[in-house]
Amino acid sequence: MALRHKPLTVKLAVTALAMFGFGFALVPLYDVFCDLTGLNGKTAATAASAEAAMIDTSRQVVIEFVARPNKQMPWVFKPEVSRMTVHPGEIHIMNYLAENPTGRMIVGQAVPSVSPGQAALYFHKIECFCFTQQQLAGGKNMLMPLQFYVDPALPSQFSTITLSYTLYDVTNAWQDSSAVSTQPGE
Amino acid sequence: MSAVVTDHEHDHEHHDHKPSGIKRWLYTTNHKDIGTMYLVFALIMFFIGGAMAMVIRAELFQPGMQFVEPNFFNQMTTVHGLIMVFGAVMPAFTGLANWMIPMMIGAPDMALPRMNNWSFWILPFAFLILLMSLFMPGGGPSFGWTFYAPLSTTYSSDSTALFVFSVHIMGISSIMGAINVIVTIFNLRAPGMTWMKMPLFVWTWLITAFLLIMVMPVLAGVVTMVLTDKYFGTSFFDAAGGGDPVLFQHIFWFFGHPEVYIMILPAFGIVSAIVPTFARKPLFGYASMVYATSSIALLSFLVWAHHMFTTGMPVAGALFFMYCTMLIAVPTGVKVFNWVATMWRGAMTFEVPMMFALAFIVLFTIGGFSGLMLAITPADFQYHDTYFVVAHFHYVLVTGAVFSIIAAAYYWLPKWTGHMYDEKLGQWHFWCSLISVNLLFFPMHFVGLAGMPRRIPDYALQFADFNAFISIGGFLFGASQLIFVWVLVKCARGGEKATAQVWEGAEGLEWQVPSPAPYHTFDTPPVIK
Amino acid sequence: MTKTRSLRWSLPALLLAATANATDMPLNMTKGVTEISQQVYDLHMTIFWICCAIGAVVFGAMFWSILRHRKARGVQPAQFHESTKVEILWTAIPVVILILMAIPATKTLIAMEDTTEADVTVLVTGSQWKWHYKYLNTDVEFYSLLATPKEQINNRFAKGENYLLEVDRPLVIPTGKKVRFLMTSDDVIHSWWVPAFAVKKDANPGFINEAWTRVEEPGIYRGQCAELCGKDHAFMPVVVIAKTPADYEQWLNGEAERIAKAKAEEQELLAMNMSMDELMSVGERTYIAYCAACHQPNGEGLAGIFPALKGSSMALNDMAGHIDIVLNGKAGTSMQAYAKQLSLKEIAAVITYERNAWGNNTGELVQAADVHAVLQGKGE
């Protein structure tokens, strides 16, 4: 009696287990989906190639830089200028000033977000301080560079791109794992 | 309830070797016993969750903080939701499935009776854990039944581990129950019971069971991620570690939207059984009902992000989810039209099950209309997270799912107990419930449109009068359900003897066995014409 | 039966009574004050009337059937079922209605999402349980907190007209200009909602979202946080004042001046010592506004979520640690860094208060200079 139910029962149980796995598979799938569509304004977590395409001098794009330390992060953190007008294809460098006013070493991680989300697909970072965690001893300050260009393929409806960085204090995670397991965007 | 069944043991043609007392219930593998336990459990949970709703409504009776602290208020809304969804509605449907599916398809029992025992008995522990977490320092879960990260991770109280554990157990229970339903329907149909002869309750439950198997594991996955984010240093939903809080909502609603249909598809099956019985006329479009149910189930996987229009998504995404959501109105409409066409030129009588079924059709449709309004993305920006949404899903879940469960209880009670319930008392229950439930939920539409957000323990003065009114409706609805308990107890203890047929217009295998249904039915499969 | 009937009749009467008494609660969605909010209202009404029409037909047929086709009238049930014609019809008609509905909805949605060419951009940051506004390209930024006194919430004082919908510093925007909002959050997810603008957008930690509005009429517009964000979700309202461009400019300059002046005052304060009484009174005020939500007015915290300050070893023994945690917060917890939210004076006062209230009688005074020293980094 029970024997004839076994194949179907096993199949269904395996389906349930597979769906449990699928729940976790949604995490990387979501990232792929974000990369394809620019959902949620995520930018690539790795460097883009420096060989920029042709410079499109026929139009200009305004880049707005928003930088905010998270409220648990004591650093002062701001861009050198708050906006920049660029031609698509031009490579630019933007410096961010970071200052650690406390008396202890703090590790920071900047999390980028681009709005409108779809524009994230056309915003390429050649070099960025957000690719790695940044250490800063107490009382010190530093300049953190971002090298970027806007893809000339940027659709014309985007005239302004806002790049936001939220800076988090990840000292605890850094100490726990010696900066191995919590690299962002992997 | 135990007295009921033992009363009738002498009726059995079989000699049953079942232990007496508590052991009978602990060890039972009988689908009727397990069904009864599920139903009694669901009723108890309905009252516990209801008591929490009373706390919520008492606090909201007037502006200002009177009875509870905001943190406790949030625990009440959270646990009320969890208990009603996972403790009341879902177990009640599983109980009905246990009782009725084997009898409807001519099977002697569920296919996997021992697993059946397990799926029930782990459930009380899940809810014991959940309820006990309320007494921990810092209180129980207070992040809403949707437990959005990072409120449920970095910012939650220490009882979150208990919440996660409890949801895991509920999930395992539902998945085992669903596997059992599917195997039973696939393997144990009586000869001649072809797919397109199955009663709609069996069909809708079959589709529900598939939905359960597809999405409950995803829920288990997402609570596991919450657990590891909170306690083990992962960063699925923590932006600082490379995660994304919006990802949580995508995974949750991938489970959550099919879950909504898990709670309503069996209700469609129940109403599709009751309306033809009391209209004395066959269901208008049986095949189209089956197709409509299937397409609703399929579409439910494509609409999850309509819960997330305000999270910020590309226009194309919002449009896709808006169109898919609007599309669901079509098969849902087909169902409602079918029920009305079934009534058309029938010969209707209005016993309590029919009254609840009719109320279901009207009030569920109102919930469907507000659902359609919510699908319109630009308008959703104004409705989202207000009392309009609260009104919407309570119309769908209380006057929808719960009313259908009550209708089913009245409909099959004579079959279960062998006695007719007290019709007069039942009518009282119906009218009190109908009036109070509308006093309770209808004004919520207005309060929401006027701008009152949901999940707040205190509100601006303009909402005061309506909230007082809503609270009174809430207390009345709560009290009305005591009549239901009275009816159930009275019917279990005795009453007019029920015939096998019970209802004049009833059709189906369950009406061919005597009332009360013997402990074992269809040991030899019936012949289906 | 008579009783049932009388109950049924009294229902509309009760509803009407409630309507009459409501303190001006509108029964419908607001039309708002922007072109978009008007379009949203129109969409809402269109779909509402469509639903009403469908409802009238379906429920009409149903109630007709209930009245006419009842066994009590001695009717014989018909046995018809299945009709492909009818079934195709009642599938096709809703599809057509839905397509007609989707067209205006799509148009409005595309307009709502077009944030280009804004005149003013405000960065809106939600945090437990307040809003922070920063005007991009200026130095103007401030927190906006609930202004309703605790006594009103606890029913000790009569409630004011704008109970729970009033803040200490409202957001000010110019009329006739496209104002863009960038939303983000410092902790959990919040949602910034002003019904009159039909703007509701989630503030997600680590990510930014955009929305925009163009208000023509000067006025005060009120809203609330719409996403459950923890204990005091009900107590973080949004108040926006729309001013004419001239008034707006004047306000913006005044605000920039105020902020510059406050910074200058900070420096002067460093040389001053405040008395215990002064510190305690400023400290209590600051504590109630910023700290009491979590640590509770009695300093006992909430077991399991927010630690007690009363009798805590940090408040009694560790002054340096105490100043540090108030200034810099504690990562991974709800404790925020207040260095950027409060003045040195307020921080000094609140720490003094915490070390001397509720029986924490350390007798220690913390001065602005002490806070400044920690802020400058003693390790340097």
PDB file of N, CA and C in Angstrom, chain A residues 40-42 64-76 82-83 101-104 111-116 138-139 157-160 162-164 166 168-169 172, chain C residues 116-117 121 123 125 127-128 132 136-137 143 180 182 184 186-187 204-210 324 328 330-337 340 374-380:
ATOM      1  N   ASN A  40      16.957  48.889  -8.671  1.00  0.00           N
ATOM      2  CA  ASN A  40      17.472  49.374  -7.399  1.00  0.00           C
ATOM      3  C   ASN A  40      18.782  50.153  -7.516  1.00  0.00           C
ATOM      4  N   GLY A  41      19.186  50.519  -8.732  1.00  0.00           N
ATOM      5  CA  GLY A  41      20.334  51.400  -8.893  1.00  0.00           C
ATOM      6  C   GLY A  41      21.658  50.820  -8.448  1.00  0.00           C
ATOM      7  N   LYS A  42      21.768  49.485  -8.487  1.00  0.00           N
ATOM      8  CA  LYS A  42      23.048  48.894  -8.096  1.00  0.00           C
ATOM      9  C   LYS A  42      24.057  49.081  -9.219  1.00  0.00           C
ATOM     10  N   GLU A  64      25.347  64.167 -10.147  1.00  0.00           N
ATOM     11  CA  GLU A  64      25.225  64.685  -8.784  1.00  0.00           C
ATOM     12  C   GLU A  64      25.855  63.697  -7.824  1.00  0.00           C
ATOM     13  N   PHE A  65      26.632  64.221  -6.899  1.00  0.00           N
ATOM     14  CA  PHE A  65      27.298  63.333  -5.943  1.00  0.00           C
ATOM     15  C   PHE A  65      26.687  63.531  -4.560  1.00  0.00           C
ATOM     16  N   VAL A  66      26.135  62.469  -4.037  1.00  0.00           N
ATOM     17  CA  VAL A  66      25.553  62.523  -2.702  1.00  0.00           C
ATOM     18  C   VAL A  66      26.357  61.577  -1.835  1.00  0.00           C
ATOM     19  N   ALA A  67      26.832  62.048  -0.697  1.00  0.00           N
ATOM     20  CA  ALA A  67      27.597  61.175   0.182  1.00  0.00           C
ATOM     21  C   ALA A  67      27.071  61.333   1.589  1.00  0.00           C
ATOM     22  N   ARG A  68      26.858  60.234   2.250  1.00  0.00           N
ATOM     23  CA  ARG A  68      26.296  60.285   3.590  1.00  0.00           C
ATOM     24  C   ARG A  68      26.907  59.202   4.449  1.00  0.00           C
ATOM     25  N   PRO A  69      27.528  59.582   5.568  1.00  0.00           N
ATOM     26  CA  PRO A  69      27.889  58.522   6.498  1.00  0.00           C
ATOM     27  C   PRO A  69      26.617  58.024   7.166  1.00  0.00           C
ATOM     28  N   ASN A  70      26.481  56.733   7.311  1.00  0.00           N
ATOM     29  CA  ASN A  70      25.342  56.191   8.041  1.00  0.00           C
ATOM     30  C   ASN A  70      25.374  56.753   9.449  1.00  0.00           C
ATOM     31  N   LYS A  71      24.222  56.790  10.122  1.00  0.00           N
ATOM     32  CA  LYS A  71      24.196  57.518  11.403  1.00  0.00           C
ATOM     33  C   LYS A  71      25.000  56.840  12.503  1.00  0.00           C
ATOM     34  N   GLN A  72      25.405  55.588  12.294  1.00  0.00           N
ATOM     35  CA  GLN A  72      26.268  54.969  13.297  1.00  0.00           C
ATOM     36  C   GLN A  72      27.742  55.134  12.930  1.00  0.00           C
ATOM     37  N   MET A  73      27.998  55.848  11.836  1.00  0.00           N
ATOM     38  CA  MET A  73      29.350  56.010  11.346  1.00  0.00           C
ATOM     39  C   MET A  73      29.841  57.409  11.665  1.00  0.00           C
ATOM     40  N   PRO A  74      30.853  57.540  12.544  1.00  0.00           N
ATOM     41  CA  PRO A  74      31.266  58.879  12.978  1.00  0.00           C
ATOM     42  C   PRO A  74      32.091  59.662  11.968  1.00  0.00           C
ATOM     43  N   TRP A  75      32.558  59.044  10.896  1.00  0.00           N
ATOM     44  CA  TRP A  75      33.378  59.776   9.925  1.00  0.00           C
ATOM     45  C   TRP A  75      32.655  60.979   9.346  1.00  0.00           C
ATOM     46  N   VAL A  76      33.477  61.967   8.966  1.00  0.00           N
ATOM     47  CA  VAL A  76      32.980  63.010   8.079  1.00  0.00           C
ATOM     48  C   VAL A  76      33.262  62.501   6.664  1.00  0.00           C
ATOM     49  N   SER A  82      29.702  68.983  -5.414  1.00  0.00           N
ATOM     50  CA  SER A  82      28.465  68.225  -5.319  1.00  0.00           C
ATOM     51  C   SER A  82      27.871  67.900  -6.688  1.00  0.00           C
ATOM     52  N   ARG A  83      28.342  68.578  -7.737  1.00  0.00           N
ATOM     53  CA  ARG A  83      27.855  68.216  -9.072  1.00  0.00           C
ATOM     54  C   ARG A  83      28.904  68.517 -10.132  1.00  0.00           C
ATOM     55  N   PRO A 101      37.057  61.503  13.037  1.00  0.00           N
ATOM     56  CA  PRO A 101      37.262  62.407  14.167  1.00  0.00           C
ATOM     57  C   PRO A 101      37.394  61.683  15.500  1.00  0.00           C
ATOM     58  N   THR A 102      37.217  60.378  15.529  1.00  0.00           N
ATOM     59  CA  THR A 102      37.257  59.675  16.804  1.00  0.00           C
ATOM     60  C   THR A 102      38.697  59.341  17.174  1.00  0.00           C
ATOM     61  N   GLY A 103      38.858  58.727  18.315  1.00  0.00           N
ATOM     62  CA  GLY A 103      40.196  58.371  18.767  1.00  0.00           C
ATOM     63  C   GLY A 103      40.589  56.958  18.418  1.00  0.00           C
ATOM     64  N   ARG A 104      39.794  56.269  17.573  1.00  0.00           N
ATOM     65  CA  ARG A 104      40.116  54.870  17.277  1.00  0.00           C
ATOM     66  C   ARG A 104      40.080  54.620  15.774  1.00  0.00           C
ATOM     67  N   VAL A 111      28.741  52.163   0.141  1.00  0.00           N
ATOM     68  CA  VAL A 111      27.795  51.411  -0.683  1.00  0.00           C
ATOM     69  C   VAL A 111      27.207  52.351  -1.721  1.00  0.00           C
ATOM     70  N   PRO A 112      27.435  52.061  -3.008  1.00  0.00           N
ATOM     71  CA  PRO A 112      26.947  52.963  -4.042  1.00  0.00           C
ATOM     72  C   PRO A 112      25.499  52.673  -4.427  1.00  0.00           C
ATOM     73  N   SER A 113      24.818  53.702  -4.878  1.00  0.00           N
ATOM     74  CA  SER A 113      23.472  53.529  -5.418  1.00  0.00           C
ATOM     75  C   SER A 113      23.261  54.640  -6.427  1.00  0.00           C
ATOM     76  N   VAL A 114      22.712  54.294  -7.578  1.00  0.00           N
ATOM     77  CA  VAL A 114      22.523  55.274  -8.635  1.00  0.00           C
ATOM     78  C   VAL A 114      21.042  55.461  -8.894  1.00  0.00           C
ATOM     79  N   SER A 115      20.663  56.694  -9.088  1.00  0.00           N
ATOM     80  CA  SER A 115      19.279  56.970  -9.438  1.00  0.00           C
ATOM     81  C   SER A 115      19.283  57.896 -10.647  1.00  0.00           C
ATOM     82  N   PRO A 116      18.419  57.730 -11.623  1.00  0.00           N
ATOM     83  CA  PRO A 116      17.457  56.640 -11.793  1.00  0.00           C
ATOM     84  C   PRO A 116      18.175  55.296 -11.971  1.00  0.00           C
ATOM     85  N   GLY A 138      42.321  56.878  13.907  1.00  0.00           N
ATOM     86  CA  GLY A 138      41.655  57.968  14.608  1.00  0.00           C
ATOM     87  C   GLY A 138      42.339  59.294  14.359  1.00  0.00           C
ATOM     88  N   GLY A 139      41.541  60.340  14.118  1.00  0.00           N
ATOM     89  CA  GLY A 139      42.081  61.672  13.942  1.00  0.00           C
ATOM     90  C   GLY A 139      42.672  61.943  12.569  1.00  0.00           C
ATOM     91  N   GLN A 157      16.951  60.187 -22.390  1.00  0.00           N
ATOM     92  CA  GLN A 157      16.040  60.719 -21.376  1.00  0.00           C
ATOM     93  C   GLN A 157      16.732  60.968 -20.036  1.00  0.00           C
ATOM     94  N   PHE A 158      17.960  60.451 -19.891  1.00  0.00           N
ATOM     95  CA  PHE A 158      18.662  60.701 -18.630  1.00  0.00           C
ATOM     96  C   PHE A 158      19.584  61.909 -18.783  1.00  0.00           C
ATOM     97  N   SER A 159      19.193  63.019 -18.197  1.00  0.00           N
ATOM     98  CA  SER A 159      20.050  64.191 -18.271  1.00  0.00           C
ATOM     99  C   SER A 159      20.802  64.406 -16.970  1.00  0.00           C
ATOM    100  N   THR A 160      20.297  63.791 -15.908  1.00  0.00           N
ATOM    101  CA  THR A 160      20.963  63.905 -14.608  1.00  0.00           C
ATOM    102  C   THR A 160      21.101  62.511 -14.027  1.00  0.00           C
ATOM    103  N   THR A 162      22.285  60.669 -10.458  1.00  0.00           N
ATOM    104  CA  THR A 162      22.679  60.891  -9.074  1.00  0.00           C
ATOM    105  C   THR A 162      23.409  59.666  -8.568  1.00  0.00           C
ATOM    106  N   LEU A 163      24.617  59.909  -8.065  1.00  0.00           N
ATOM    107  CA  LEU A 163      25.402  58.813  -7.494  1.00  0.00           C
ATOM    108  C   LEU A 163      25.456  59.040  -5.995  1.00  0.00           C
ATOM    109  N   SER A 164      24.960  58.074  -5.263  1.00  0.00           N
ATOM    110  CA  SER A 164      24.944  58.226  -3.809  1.00  0.00           C
ATOM    111  C   SER A 164      25.863  57.199  -3.171  1.00  0.00           C
ATOM    112  N   THR A 166      26.605  55.630   0.640  1.00  0.00           N
ATOM    113  CA  THR A 166      26.345  55.568   2.066  1.00  0.00           C
ATOM    114  C   THR A 166      27.543  54.867   2.677  1.00  0.00           C
ATOM    115  N   TYR A 168      29.348  52.964   5.681  1.00  0.00           N
ATOM    116  CA  TYR A 168      29.029  52.188   6.877  1.00  0.00           C
ATOM    117  C   TYR A 168      30.285  51.903   7.684  1.00  0.00           C
ATOM    118  N   ASP A 169      30.085  51.822   8.991  1.00  0.00           N
ATOM    119  CA  ASP A 169      31.158  51.398   9.899  1.00  0.00           C
ATOM    120  C   ASP A 169      31.136  49.874   9.941  1.00  0.00           C
ATOM    121  N   ASN A 172      33.561  46.101  13.145  1.00  0.00           N
ATOM    122  CA  ASN A 172      33.312  44.839  13.840  1.00  0.00           C
ATOM    123  C   ASN A 172      33.459  43.648  12.909  1.00  0.00           C
TER     124      ASN A 172
ATOM    125  N   THR C 116      13.431  64.133 -14.198  1.00  0.00           N
ATOM    126  CA  THR C 116      14.455  64.970 -14.824  1.00  0.00           C
ATOM    127  C   THR C 116      14.135  66.454 -14.679  1.00  0.00           C
ATOM    128  N   GLU C 117      15.174  67.255 -14.839  1.00  0.00           N
ATOM    129  CA  GLU C 117      15.078  68.714 -14.849  1.00  0.00           C
ATOM    130  C   GLU C 117      14.399  69.297 -13.635  1.00  0.00           C
ATOM    131  N   THR C 121      16.608  70.026  -5.296  1.00  0.00           N
ATOM    132  CA  THR C 121      16.695  68.631  -4.889  1.00  0.00           C
ATOM    133  C   THR C 121      16.902  68.564  -3.384  1.00  0.00           C
ATOM    134  N   LEU C 123      17.534  65.880  -0.214  1.00  0.00           N
ATOM    135  CA  LEU C 123      17.843  64.520   0.212  1.00  0.00           C
ATOM    136  C   LEU C 123      17.061  64.253   1.495  1.00  0.00           C
ATOM    137  N   THR C 125      16.228  61.707   4.442  1.00  0.00           N
ATOM    138  CA  THR C 125      16.741  60.501   5.084  1.00  0.00           C
ATOM    139  C   THR C 125      15.860  60.145   6.270  1.00  0.00           C
ATOM    140  N   SER C 127      15.117  58.028   9.663  1.00  0.00           N
ATOM    141  CA  SER C 127      15.808  57.246  10.673  1.00  0.00           C
ATOM    142  C   SER C 127      14.853  57.092  11.848  1.00  0.00           C
ATOM    143  N   GLN C 128      15.143  56.114  12.699  1.00  0.00           N
ATOM    144  CA  GLN C 128      14.209  55.841  13.795  1.00  0.00           C
ATOM    145  C   GLN C 128      14.210  56.994  14.782  1.00  0.00           C
ATOM    146  N   HIS C 132      15.320  63.537   8.174  1.00  0.00           N
ATOM    147  CA  HIS C 132      16.395  64.501   8.014  1.00  0.00           C
ATOM    148  C   HIS C 132      16.301  65.040   6.597  1.00  0.00           C
ATOM    149  N   LEU C 136      20.374  69.893  -1.395  1.00  0.00           N
ATOM    150  CA  LEU C 136      21.617  69.685  -2.137  1.00  0.00           C
ATOM    151  C   LEU C 136      22.114  71.025  -2.677  1.00  0.00           C
ATOM    152  N   ASN C 137      23.433  71.154  -2.770  1.00  0.00           N
ATOM    153  CA  ASN C 137      24.106  72.365  -3.239  1.00  0.00           C
ATOM    154  C   ASN C 137      23.969  73.541  -2.276  1.00  0.00           C
ATOM    155  N   TYR C 143      17.199  68.080  11.111  1.00  0.00           N
ATOM    156  CA  TYR C 143      16.291  66.999  11.470  1.00  0.00           C
ATOM    157  C   TYR C 143      14.907  67.562  11.718  1.00  0.00           C
ATOM    158  N   ARG C 180      12.657  67.783  -6.463  1.00  0.00           N
ATOM    159  CA  ARG C 180      12.961  66.362  -6.520  1.00  0.00           C
ATOM    160  C   ARG C 180      13.371  65.894  -5.130  1.00  0.00           C
ATOM    161  N   LEU C 182      15.251  62.886  -3.031  1.00  0.00           N
ATOM    162  CA  LEU C 182      16.047  61.661  -3.036  1.00  0.00           C
ATOM    163  C   LEU C 182      15.829  61.026  -1.680  1.00  0.00           C
ATOM    164  N   THR C 184      16.478  58.121   1.221  1.00  0.00           N
ATOM    165  CA  THR C 184      17.301  57.031   1.721  1.00  0.00           C
ATOM    166  C   THR C 184      17.042  56.902   3.212  1.00  0.00           C
ATOM    167  N   ASP C 186      18.701  55.684   7.243  1.00  0.00           N
ATOM    168  CA  ASP C 186      19.872  55.420   8.073  1.00  0.00           C
ATOM    169  C   ASP C 186      19.791  54.074   8.783  1.00  0.00           C
ATOM    170  N   ASP C 187      18.594  53.501   8.867  1.00  0.00           N
ATOM    171  CA  ASP C 187      18.493  52.235   9.602  1.00  0.00           C
ATOM    172  C   ASP C 187      17.531  51.273   8.913  1.00  0.00           C
ATOM    173  N   ASN C 204      15.090  53.337   1.552  1.00  0.00           N
ATOM    174  CA  ASN C 204      15.782  52.081   1.828  1.00  0.00           C
ATOM    175  C   ASN C 204      17.197  52.349   2.291  1.00  0.00           C
ATOM    176  N   PRO C 205      17.625  51.696   3.366  1.00  0.00           N
ATOM    177  CA  PRO C 205      18.988  51.932   3.848  1.00  0.00           C
ATOM    178  C   PRO C 205      20.030  51.524   2.810  1.00  0.00           C
ATOM    179  N   GLY C 206      20.955  52.432   2.497  1.00  0.00           N
ATOM    180  CA  GLY C 206      22.025  52.126   1.558  1.00  0.00           C
ATOM    181  C   GLY C 206      21.673  52.401   0.105  1.00  0.00           C
ATOM    182  N   PHE C 207      20.412  52.692  -0.176  1.00  0.00           N
ATOM    183  CA  PHE C 207      20.005  52.912  -1.562  1.00  0.00           C
ATOM    184  C   PHE C 207      19.237  54.221  -1.666  1.00  0.00           C
ATOM    185  N   ILE C 208      19.212  54.794  -2.863  1.00  0.00           N
ATOM    186  CA  ILE C 208      18.408  55.999  -3.025  1.00  0.00           C
ATOM    187  C   ILE C 208      17.258  55.753  -3.981  1.00  0.00           C
ATOM    188  N   ASN C 209      16.175  56.432  -3.707  1.00  0.00           N
ATOM    189  CA  ASN C 209      14.986  56.422  -4.536  1.00  0.00           C
ATOM    190  C   ASN C 209      14.656  57.854  -4.890  1.00  0.00           C
ATOM    191  N   GLU C 210      13.907  58.024  -5.972  1.00  0.00           N
ATOM    192  CA  GLU C 210      13.565  59.383  -6.382  1.00  0.00           C
ATOM    193  C   GLU C 210      12.062  59.570  -6.470  1.00  0.00           C
ATOM    194  N   ASP C 324      31.643  58.921  24.231  1.00  0.00           N
ATOM    195  CA  ASP C 324      31.944  58.332  22.927  1.00  0.00           C
ATOM    196  C   ASP C 324      30.705  57.704  22.297  1.00  0.00           C
ATOM    197  N   ASN C 328      29.311  58.952  18.856  1.00  0.00           N
ATOM    198  CA  ASN C 328      29.637  58.126  17.695  1.00  0.00           C
ATOM    199  C   ASN C 328      28.722  56.938  17.477  1.00  0.00           C
ATOM    200  N   LYS C 330      26.822  53.208  18.171  1.00  0.00           N
ATOM    201  CA  LYS C 330      27.393  51.874  18.278  1.00  0.00           C
ATOM    202  C   LYS C 330      26.938  51.088  17.055  1.00  0.00           C
ATOM    203  N   ALA C 331      27.893  50.697  16.237  1.00  0.00           N
ATOM    204  CA  ALA C 331      27.553  50.012  14.980  1.00  0.00           C
ATOM    205  C   ALA C 331      26.788  48.728  15.266  1.00  0.00           C
ATOM    206  N   GLY C 332      25.858  48.412  14.405  1.00  0.00           N
ATOM    207  CA  GLY C 332      25.116  47.163  14.538  1.00  0.00           C
ATOM    208  C   GLY C 332      24.006  47.209  15.568  1.00  0.00           C
ATOM    209  N   THR C 333      23.770  48.381  16.164  1.00  0.00           N
ATOM    210  CA  THR C 333      22.659  48.515  17.100  1.00  0.00           C
ATOM    211  C   THR C 333      21.830  49.713  16.682  1.00  0.00           C
ATOM    212  N   SER C 334      20.790  50.011  17.461  1.00  0.00           N
ATOM    213  CA  SER C 334      19.965  51.177  17.159  1.00  0.00           C
ATOM    214  C   SER C 334      20.615  52.473  17.637  1.00  0.00           C
ATOM    215  N   MET C 335      21.710  52.372  18.405  1.00  0.00           N
ATOM    216  CA  MET C 335      22.327  53.581  18.972  1.00  0.00           C
ATOM    217  C   MET C 335      22.980  54.407  17.871  1.00  0.00           C
ATOM    218  N   GLN C 336      22.467  55.634  17.713  1.00  0.00           N
ATOM    219  CA  GLN C 336      22.927  56.485  16.624  1.00  0.00           C
ATOM    220  C   GLN C 336      24.106  57.338  17.063  1.00  0.00           C
ATOM    221  N   ALA C 337      24.820  57.884  16.071  1.00  0.00           N
ATOM    222  CA  ALA C 337      25.878  58.847  16.355  1.00  0.00           C
ATOM    223  C   ALA C 337      25.226  60.224  16.413  1.00  0.00           C
ATOM    224  N   LYS C 340      26.451  64.557  14.859  1.00  0.00           N
ATOM    225  CA  LYS C 340      25.986  65.398  13.756  1.00  0.00           C
ATOM    226  C   LYS C 340      24.557  65.870  13.959  1.00  0.00           C
ATOM    227  N   VAL C 374      36.684  64.847  23.261  1.00  0.00           N
ATOM    228  CA  VAL C 374      36.487  63.481  22.754  1.00  0.00           C
ATOM    229  C   VAL C 374      36.248  63.523  21.243  1.00  0.00           C
ATOM    230  N   LEU C 375      35.503  64.524  20.821  1.00  0.00           N
ATOM    231  CA  LEU C 375      35.187  64.635  19.395  1.00  0.00           C
ATOM    232  C   LEU C 375      36.456  64.849  18.574  1.00  0.00           C
ATOM    233  N   GLN C 376      37.400  65.595  19.142  1.00  0.00           N
ATOM    234  CA  GLN C 376      38.651  65.845  18.425  1.00  0.00           C
ATOM    235  C   GLN C 376      39.574  64.639  18.423  1.00  0.00           C
ATOM    236  N   GLY C 377      39.241  63.640  19.218  1.00  0.00           N
ATOM    237  CA  GLY C 377      40.053  62.431  19.219  1.00  0.00           C
ATOM    238  C   GLY C 377      41.195  62.538  20.204  1.00  0.00           C
ATOM    239  N   LYS C 378      41.041  61.922  21.350  1.00  0.00           N
ATOM    240  CA  LYS C 378      42.081  62.001  22.354  1.00  0.00           C
ATOM    241  C   LYS C 378      43.321  61.240  21.902  1.00  0.00           C
ATOM    242  N   GLY C 379      43.093  60.276  21.016  1.00  0.00           N
ATOM    243  CA  GLY C 379      44.202  59.438  20.571  1.00  0.00           C
ATOM    244  C   GLY C 379      45.185  60.185  19.702  1.00  0.00           C
ATOM    245  N   GLU C 380      44.796  61.412  19.289  1.00  0.00           N
ATOM    246  CA  GLU C 380      45.654  62.130  18.344  1.00  0.00           C
ATOM    247  C   GLU C 380      46.943  62.551  18.989  1.00  0.00           C
TER     248      GLU C 380
END
